[in-house]
CSV table of C-alpha atoms in Angstrom, one decimal:
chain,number,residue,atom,x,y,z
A,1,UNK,CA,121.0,-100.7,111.1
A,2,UNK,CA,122.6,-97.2,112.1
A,3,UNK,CA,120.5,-94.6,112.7
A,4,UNK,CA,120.1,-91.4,111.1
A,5,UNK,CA,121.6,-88.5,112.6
A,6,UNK,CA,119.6,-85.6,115.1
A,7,UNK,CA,121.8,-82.0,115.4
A,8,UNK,CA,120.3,-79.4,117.7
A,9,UNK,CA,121.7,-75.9,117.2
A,10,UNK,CA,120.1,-73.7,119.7
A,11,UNK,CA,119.9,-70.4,121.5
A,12,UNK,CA,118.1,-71.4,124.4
A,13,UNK,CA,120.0,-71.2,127.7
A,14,UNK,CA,121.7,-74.7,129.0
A,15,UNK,CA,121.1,-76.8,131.8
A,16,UNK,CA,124.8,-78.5,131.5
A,17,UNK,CA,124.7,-81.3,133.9
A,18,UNK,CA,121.0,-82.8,132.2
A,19,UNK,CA,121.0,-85.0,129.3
A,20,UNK,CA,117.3,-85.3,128.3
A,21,UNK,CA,114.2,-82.5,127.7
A,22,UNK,CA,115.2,-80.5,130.3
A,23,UNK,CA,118.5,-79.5,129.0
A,24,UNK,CA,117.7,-76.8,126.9
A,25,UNK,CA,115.5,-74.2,128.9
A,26,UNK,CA,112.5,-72.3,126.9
A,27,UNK,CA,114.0,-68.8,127.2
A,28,UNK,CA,116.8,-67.3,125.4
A,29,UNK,CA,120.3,-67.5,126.5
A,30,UNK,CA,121.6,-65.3,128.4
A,31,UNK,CA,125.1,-65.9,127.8
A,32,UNK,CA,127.8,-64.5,125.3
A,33,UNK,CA,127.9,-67.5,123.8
A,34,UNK,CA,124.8,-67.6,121.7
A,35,UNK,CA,124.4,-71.0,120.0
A,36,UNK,CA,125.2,-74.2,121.6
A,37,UNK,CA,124.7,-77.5,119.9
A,38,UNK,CA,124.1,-81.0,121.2
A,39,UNK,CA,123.1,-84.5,119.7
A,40,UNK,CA,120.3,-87.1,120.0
A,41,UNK,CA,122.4,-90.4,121.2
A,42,UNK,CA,122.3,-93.8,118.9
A,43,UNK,CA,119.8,-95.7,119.6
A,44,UNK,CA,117.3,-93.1,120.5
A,45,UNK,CA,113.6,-93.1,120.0
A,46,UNK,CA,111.4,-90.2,120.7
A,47,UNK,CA,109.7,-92.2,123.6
A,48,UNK,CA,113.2,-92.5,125.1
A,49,UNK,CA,116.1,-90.6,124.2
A,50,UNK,CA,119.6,-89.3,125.4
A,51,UNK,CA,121.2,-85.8,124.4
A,52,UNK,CA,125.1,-85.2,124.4
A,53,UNK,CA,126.0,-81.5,124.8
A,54,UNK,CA,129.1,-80.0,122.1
A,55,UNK,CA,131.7,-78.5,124.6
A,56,UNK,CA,131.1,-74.6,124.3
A,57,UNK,CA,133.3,-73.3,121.0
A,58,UNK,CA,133.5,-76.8,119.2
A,59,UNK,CA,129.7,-76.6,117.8
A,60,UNK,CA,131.1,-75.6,113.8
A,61,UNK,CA,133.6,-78.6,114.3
A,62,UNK,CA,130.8,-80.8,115.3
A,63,UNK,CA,128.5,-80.2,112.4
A,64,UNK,CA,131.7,-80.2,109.8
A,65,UNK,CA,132.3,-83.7,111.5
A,66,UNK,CA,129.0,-84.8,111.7
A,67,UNK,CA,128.2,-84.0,107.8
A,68,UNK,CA,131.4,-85.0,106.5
A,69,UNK,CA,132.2,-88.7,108.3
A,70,UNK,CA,128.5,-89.4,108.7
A,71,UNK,CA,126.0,-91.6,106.7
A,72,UNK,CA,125.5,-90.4,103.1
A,73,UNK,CA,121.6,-90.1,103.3
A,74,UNK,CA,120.3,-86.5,102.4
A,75,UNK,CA,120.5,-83.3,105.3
A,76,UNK,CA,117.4,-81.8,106.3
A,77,UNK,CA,117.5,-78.2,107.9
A,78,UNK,CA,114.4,-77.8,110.0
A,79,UNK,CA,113.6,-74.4,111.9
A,80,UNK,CA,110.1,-75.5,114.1
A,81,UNK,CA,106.8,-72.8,115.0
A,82,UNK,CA,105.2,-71.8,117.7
A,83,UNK,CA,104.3,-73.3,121.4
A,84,UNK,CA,107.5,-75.9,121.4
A,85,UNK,CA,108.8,-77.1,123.9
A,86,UNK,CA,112.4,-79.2,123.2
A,87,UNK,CA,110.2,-82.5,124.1
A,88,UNK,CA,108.0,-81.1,121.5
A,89,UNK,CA,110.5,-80.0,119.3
A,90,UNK,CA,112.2,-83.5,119.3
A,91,UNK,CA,109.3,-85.1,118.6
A,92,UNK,CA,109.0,-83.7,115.5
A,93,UNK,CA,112.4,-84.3,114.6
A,94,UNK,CA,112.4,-88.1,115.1
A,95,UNK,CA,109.2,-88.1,113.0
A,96,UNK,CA,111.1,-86.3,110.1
A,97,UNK,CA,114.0,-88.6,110.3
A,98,UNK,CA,112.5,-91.7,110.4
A,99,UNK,CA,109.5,-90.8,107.8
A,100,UNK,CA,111.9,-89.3,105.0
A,101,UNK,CA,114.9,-91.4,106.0
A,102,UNK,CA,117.4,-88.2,106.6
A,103,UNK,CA,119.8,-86.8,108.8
A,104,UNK,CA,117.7,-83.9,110.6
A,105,UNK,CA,119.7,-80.5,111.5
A,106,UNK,CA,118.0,-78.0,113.5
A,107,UNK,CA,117.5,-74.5,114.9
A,108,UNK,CA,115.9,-74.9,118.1
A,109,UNK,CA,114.6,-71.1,119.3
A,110,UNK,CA,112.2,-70.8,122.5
A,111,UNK,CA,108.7,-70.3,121.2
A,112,UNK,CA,106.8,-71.7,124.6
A,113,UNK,CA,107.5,-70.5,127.6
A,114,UNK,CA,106.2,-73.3,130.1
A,115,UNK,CA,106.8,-76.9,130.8
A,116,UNK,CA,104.7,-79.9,131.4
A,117,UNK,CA,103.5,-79.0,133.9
A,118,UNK,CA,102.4,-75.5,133.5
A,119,UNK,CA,100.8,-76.3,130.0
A,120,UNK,CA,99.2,-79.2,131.7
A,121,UNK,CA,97.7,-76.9,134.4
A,122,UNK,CA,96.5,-74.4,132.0
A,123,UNK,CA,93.8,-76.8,130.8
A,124,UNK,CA,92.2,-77.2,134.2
A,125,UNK,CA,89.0,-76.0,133.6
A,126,UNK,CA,88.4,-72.9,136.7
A,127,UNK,CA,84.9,-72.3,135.7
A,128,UNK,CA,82.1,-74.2,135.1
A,129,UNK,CA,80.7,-72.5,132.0
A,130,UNK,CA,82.1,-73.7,129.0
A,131,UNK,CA,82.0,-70.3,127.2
A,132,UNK,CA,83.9,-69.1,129.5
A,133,UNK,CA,86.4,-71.5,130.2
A,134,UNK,CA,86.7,-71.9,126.0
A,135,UNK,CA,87.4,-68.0,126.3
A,136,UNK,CA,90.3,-67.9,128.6
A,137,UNK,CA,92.0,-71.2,126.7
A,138,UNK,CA,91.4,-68.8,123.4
A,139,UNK,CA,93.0,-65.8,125.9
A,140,UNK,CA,95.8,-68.1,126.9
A,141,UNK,CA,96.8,-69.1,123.6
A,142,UNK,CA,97.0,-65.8,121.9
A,143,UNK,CA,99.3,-64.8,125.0
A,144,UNK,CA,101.5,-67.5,124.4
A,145,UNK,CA,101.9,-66.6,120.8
A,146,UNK,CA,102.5,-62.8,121.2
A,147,UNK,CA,105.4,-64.3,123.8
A,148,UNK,CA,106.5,-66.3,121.0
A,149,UNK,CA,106.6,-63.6,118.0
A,150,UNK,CA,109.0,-61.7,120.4
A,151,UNK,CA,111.0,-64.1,120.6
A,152,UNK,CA,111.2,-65.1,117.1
A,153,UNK,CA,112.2,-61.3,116.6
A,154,UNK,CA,115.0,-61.8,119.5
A,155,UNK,CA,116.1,-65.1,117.6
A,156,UNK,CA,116.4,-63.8,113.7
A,157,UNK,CA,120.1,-63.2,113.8
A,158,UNK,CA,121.1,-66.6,115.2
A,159,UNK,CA,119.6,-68.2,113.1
A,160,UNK,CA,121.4,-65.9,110.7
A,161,UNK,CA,124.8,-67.6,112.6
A,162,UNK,CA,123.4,-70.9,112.8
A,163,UNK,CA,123.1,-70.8,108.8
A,164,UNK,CA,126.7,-70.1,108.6
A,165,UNK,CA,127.8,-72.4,110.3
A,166,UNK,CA,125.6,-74.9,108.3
A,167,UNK,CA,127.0,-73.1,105.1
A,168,UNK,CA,130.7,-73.6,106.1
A,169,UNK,CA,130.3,-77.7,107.0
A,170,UNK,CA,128.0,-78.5,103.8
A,171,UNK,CA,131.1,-76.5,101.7
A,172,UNK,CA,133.3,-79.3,103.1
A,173,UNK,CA,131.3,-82.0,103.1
A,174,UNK,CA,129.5,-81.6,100.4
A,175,UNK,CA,125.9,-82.8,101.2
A,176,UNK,CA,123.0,-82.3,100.0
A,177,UNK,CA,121.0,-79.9,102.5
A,178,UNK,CA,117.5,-79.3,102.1
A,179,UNK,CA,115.1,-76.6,103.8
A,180,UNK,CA,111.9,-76.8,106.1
A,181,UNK,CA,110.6,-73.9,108.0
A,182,UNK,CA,107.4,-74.4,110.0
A,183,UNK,CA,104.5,-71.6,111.0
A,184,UNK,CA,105.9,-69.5,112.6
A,185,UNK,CA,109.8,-70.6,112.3
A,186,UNK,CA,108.9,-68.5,108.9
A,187,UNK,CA,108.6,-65.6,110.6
A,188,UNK,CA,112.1,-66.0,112.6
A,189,UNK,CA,113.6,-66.5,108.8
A,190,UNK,CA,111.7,-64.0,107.4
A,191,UNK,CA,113.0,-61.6,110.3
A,192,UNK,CA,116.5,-62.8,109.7
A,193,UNK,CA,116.4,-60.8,106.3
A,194,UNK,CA,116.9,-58.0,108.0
A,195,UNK,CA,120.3,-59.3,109.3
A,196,UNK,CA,121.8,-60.7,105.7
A,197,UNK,CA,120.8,-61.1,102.1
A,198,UNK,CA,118.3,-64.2,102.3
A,199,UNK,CA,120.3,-65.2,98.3
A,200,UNK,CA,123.8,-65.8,100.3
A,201,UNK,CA,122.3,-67.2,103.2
A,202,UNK,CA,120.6,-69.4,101.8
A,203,UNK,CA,122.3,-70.2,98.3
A,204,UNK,CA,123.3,-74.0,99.5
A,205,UNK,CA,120.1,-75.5,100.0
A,206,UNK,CA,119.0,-77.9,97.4
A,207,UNK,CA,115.5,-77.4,97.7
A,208,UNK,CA,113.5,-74.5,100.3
A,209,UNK,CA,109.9,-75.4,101.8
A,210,UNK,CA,108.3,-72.2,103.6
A,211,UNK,CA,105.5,-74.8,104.9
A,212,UNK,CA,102.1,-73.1,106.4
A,213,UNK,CA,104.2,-70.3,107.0
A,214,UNK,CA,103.2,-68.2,109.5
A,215,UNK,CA,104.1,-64.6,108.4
A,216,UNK,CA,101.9,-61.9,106.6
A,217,UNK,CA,100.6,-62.9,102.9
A,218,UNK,CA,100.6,-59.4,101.8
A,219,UNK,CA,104.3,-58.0,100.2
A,220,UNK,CA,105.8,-61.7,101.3
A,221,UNK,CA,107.4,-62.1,97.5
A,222,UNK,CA,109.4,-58.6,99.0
A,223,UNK,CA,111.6,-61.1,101.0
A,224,UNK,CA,110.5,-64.7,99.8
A,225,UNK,CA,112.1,-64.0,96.2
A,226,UNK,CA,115.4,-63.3,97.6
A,227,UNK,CA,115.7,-66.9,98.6
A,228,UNK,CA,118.4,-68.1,96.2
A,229,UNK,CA,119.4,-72.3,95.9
A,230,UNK,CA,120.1,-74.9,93.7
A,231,UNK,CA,116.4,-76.1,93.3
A,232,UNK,CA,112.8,-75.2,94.6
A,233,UNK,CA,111.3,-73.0,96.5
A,234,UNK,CA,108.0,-74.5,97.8
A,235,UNK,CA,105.4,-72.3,99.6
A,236,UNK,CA,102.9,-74.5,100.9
A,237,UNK,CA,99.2,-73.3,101.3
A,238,UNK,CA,95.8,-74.7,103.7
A,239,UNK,CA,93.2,-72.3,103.9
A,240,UNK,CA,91.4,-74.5,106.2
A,241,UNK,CA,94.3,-74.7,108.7
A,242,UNK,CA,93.7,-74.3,112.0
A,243,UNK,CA,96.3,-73.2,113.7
A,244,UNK,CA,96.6,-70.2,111.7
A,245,UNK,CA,93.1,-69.4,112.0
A,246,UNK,CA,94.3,-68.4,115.8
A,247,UNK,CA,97.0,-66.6,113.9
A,248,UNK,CA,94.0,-64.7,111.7
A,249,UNK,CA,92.6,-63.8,115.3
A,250,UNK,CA,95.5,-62.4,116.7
A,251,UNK,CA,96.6,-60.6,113.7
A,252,UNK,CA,92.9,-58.9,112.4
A,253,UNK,CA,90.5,-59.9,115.2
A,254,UNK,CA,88.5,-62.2,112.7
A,255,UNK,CA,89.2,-65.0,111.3
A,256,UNK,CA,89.9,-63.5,107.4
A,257,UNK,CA,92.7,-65.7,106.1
A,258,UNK,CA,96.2,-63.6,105.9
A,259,UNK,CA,99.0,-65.6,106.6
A,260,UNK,CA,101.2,-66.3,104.1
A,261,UNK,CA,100.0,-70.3,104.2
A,262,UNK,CA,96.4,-69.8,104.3
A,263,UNK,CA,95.7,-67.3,101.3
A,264,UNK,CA,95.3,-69.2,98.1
A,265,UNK,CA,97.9,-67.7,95.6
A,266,UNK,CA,96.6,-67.3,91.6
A,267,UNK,CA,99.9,-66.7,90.3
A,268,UNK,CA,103.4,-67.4,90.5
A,269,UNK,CA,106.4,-64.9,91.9
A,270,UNK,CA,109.7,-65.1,90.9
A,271,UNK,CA,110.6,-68.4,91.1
A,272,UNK,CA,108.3,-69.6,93.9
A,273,UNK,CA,105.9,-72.5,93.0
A,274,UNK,CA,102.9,-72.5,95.9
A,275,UNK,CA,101.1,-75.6,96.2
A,276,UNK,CA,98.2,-75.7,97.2
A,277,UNK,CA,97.1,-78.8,100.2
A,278,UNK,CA,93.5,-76.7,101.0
A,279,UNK,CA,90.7,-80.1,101.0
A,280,UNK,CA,93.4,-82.7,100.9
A,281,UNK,CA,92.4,-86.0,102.8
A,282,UNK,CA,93.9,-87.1,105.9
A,283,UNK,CA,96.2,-84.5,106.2
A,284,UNK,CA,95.3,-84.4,110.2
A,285,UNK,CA,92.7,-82.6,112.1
A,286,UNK,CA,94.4,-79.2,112.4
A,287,UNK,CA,95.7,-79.4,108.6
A,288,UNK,CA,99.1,-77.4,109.8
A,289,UNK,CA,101.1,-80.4,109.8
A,290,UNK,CA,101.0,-81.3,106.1
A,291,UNK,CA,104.4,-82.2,105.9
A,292,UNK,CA,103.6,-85.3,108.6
A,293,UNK,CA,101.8,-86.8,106.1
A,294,UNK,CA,102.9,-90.7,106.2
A,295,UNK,CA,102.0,-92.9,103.1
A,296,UNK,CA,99.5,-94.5,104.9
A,297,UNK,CA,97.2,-91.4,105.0
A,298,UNK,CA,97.7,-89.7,101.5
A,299,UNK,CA,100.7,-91.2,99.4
A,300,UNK,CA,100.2,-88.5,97.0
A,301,UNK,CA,101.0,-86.2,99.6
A,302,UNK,CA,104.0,-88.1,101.2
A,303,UNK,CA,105.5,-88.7,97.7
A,304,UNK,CA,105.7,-84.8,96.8
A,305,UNK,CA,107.4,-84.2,100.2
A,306,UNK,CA,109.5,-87.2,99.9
A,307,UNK,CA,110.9,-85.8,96.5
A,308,UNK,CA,111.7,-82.4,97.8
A,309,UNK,CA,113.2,-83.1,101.7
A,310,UNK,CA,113.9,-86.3,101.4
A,311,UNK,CA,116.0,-86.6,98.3
């Protein structure tokens, strides 16, 4: 059975002569040529997979081509959050594929700045009290994630490009496109507001899921309700989700829930429906990666998703 189909649109730099992880590097290009796209190989798994690189200029024909000749199953758009690496970042893309049965298109931005190896070395413990070496993962972390707000800043107008080039091959392909932006990949969307009206860019997508988004709760309707498309606009909400309790840290220096996906809602703006995961079952230990959810561990779950990204 053919596989679905993995797209990479990207502003990291380029490692031309590699084919796997380590062809995308985890800093922002530093070439005039800002996006560069590549493809996940047929027959690739994410325990074992091949990337093809789109010859520099050709990456609007590619996605045109791709949309257009391809399977007819469903498009999902998927800018990822914080601390990804491409290995990472792939991972999470095979998952989406195989668990919704779509083609997966994404915006790939640098939000960790290390490798294996270095994130492998930073949980060597260097001293032997606990509270101590709990404090300087804690330190470590909230480093990391300042690194990566930067450059979600630096990234906001490609992915402003990225989504018109998406725009242009879903015009002549005519596919149904949905939306997924994760943690903090809300923050690079909500940044790219500032570089176009957020009711053109984004006025092709079906349906829109801001999920455990990342970005301030307070005044969020100011740019969230200028999200124009054909159908939904989901905000999803956890407010016992880990991850952005780290967020709540960096942000206020307690952990008071203010991030957009961690503050229950108690009404409606605009058009935006919030719904509301917070003591959900099985839903994984952090609760951050709701969207994950397989049938298995809460069908309920899986079936709401399914109905929005994967249809």
């Amino acid at each position: 059975m053919e596989q679905n189909i993995i797209l990479l649109v990207t502003n990291r730099g380029v490692r031309p002569n590699r084919t796997g992880a380590t062809l995308f590097k985890n800093k922002i290009t530093k070439s005039d040529h800002r996006l560069r796209c590549a493809y996940v190989d047929p027959g690739s798994n994410k325990n074992k997979y091949k990337l093809s690189l789109v010859s520099e200029g050709d990456e609007r024909q590619k996605l045109v081509d791709a949309m257009s000749n391809g399977n007819n199953k469903p498009w999902l758009f998927f800018v990822h959050g914080n601390n990804q690496t491409l290995d990472k970042n792939l991972e999470k893309c095979f998952k989406l594929r195989d668990l919704y049965d779509v083609n997966v298109l994404e915006f790939s931005w640098p939000s960790a700045h290390h490798g294996k190896i270095r994130a492998v070395i930073k949980y060597i413990p260097r001293q032997p009290v606990v509270g101590k070496y709990v404090s300087r993962q804690l330190k470590n972390k909230l480093k990391q994630y300042g690194k990566a707000r930067i450059s979600a800043e630096d990234s906001a107008s490609d992915l402003v490009k990225t989504l018109d080039l998406v725009r242009d091959a879903q015009k002549e392909s005519k596919r149904k496109v949905n939306f997924v932006s994760h943690s903090l990949g809300n923050y690079v969307l909500e940044n790219s507001h500032a570089h176009t009206s957020l009711s053109e860019s984004m006025a092709f997508f079906n349906n829109v899921v801001l999920h455990q988004a990342d970005v301030d709760d307070i005044d969020h309707a100011s740019w969230v309700c200028e999200i124009k498309n054909t159908g939904r606009v989901v905000v999803t909400v956890n407010e016992k989700d880990k991850a952005l309790e780290i967020s709540n840290i960096y942000h206020n220096k307690t952990l008071k829930n203010s991030r957009l996906g961690n503050v229950k809602k108690e009404s409606d703006n605009c058009s935006i429906e919030y719904k509301d995961f917070t003591g959900a079952k099985n839903i994984g230990f952090g609760g951050h990666t709701i969207f994950l959810t397989t049938p298995g561990e809460n069908a309920q779950i899986y079936d709401y998703f399914k109905t929005i990204i994967g249809e």
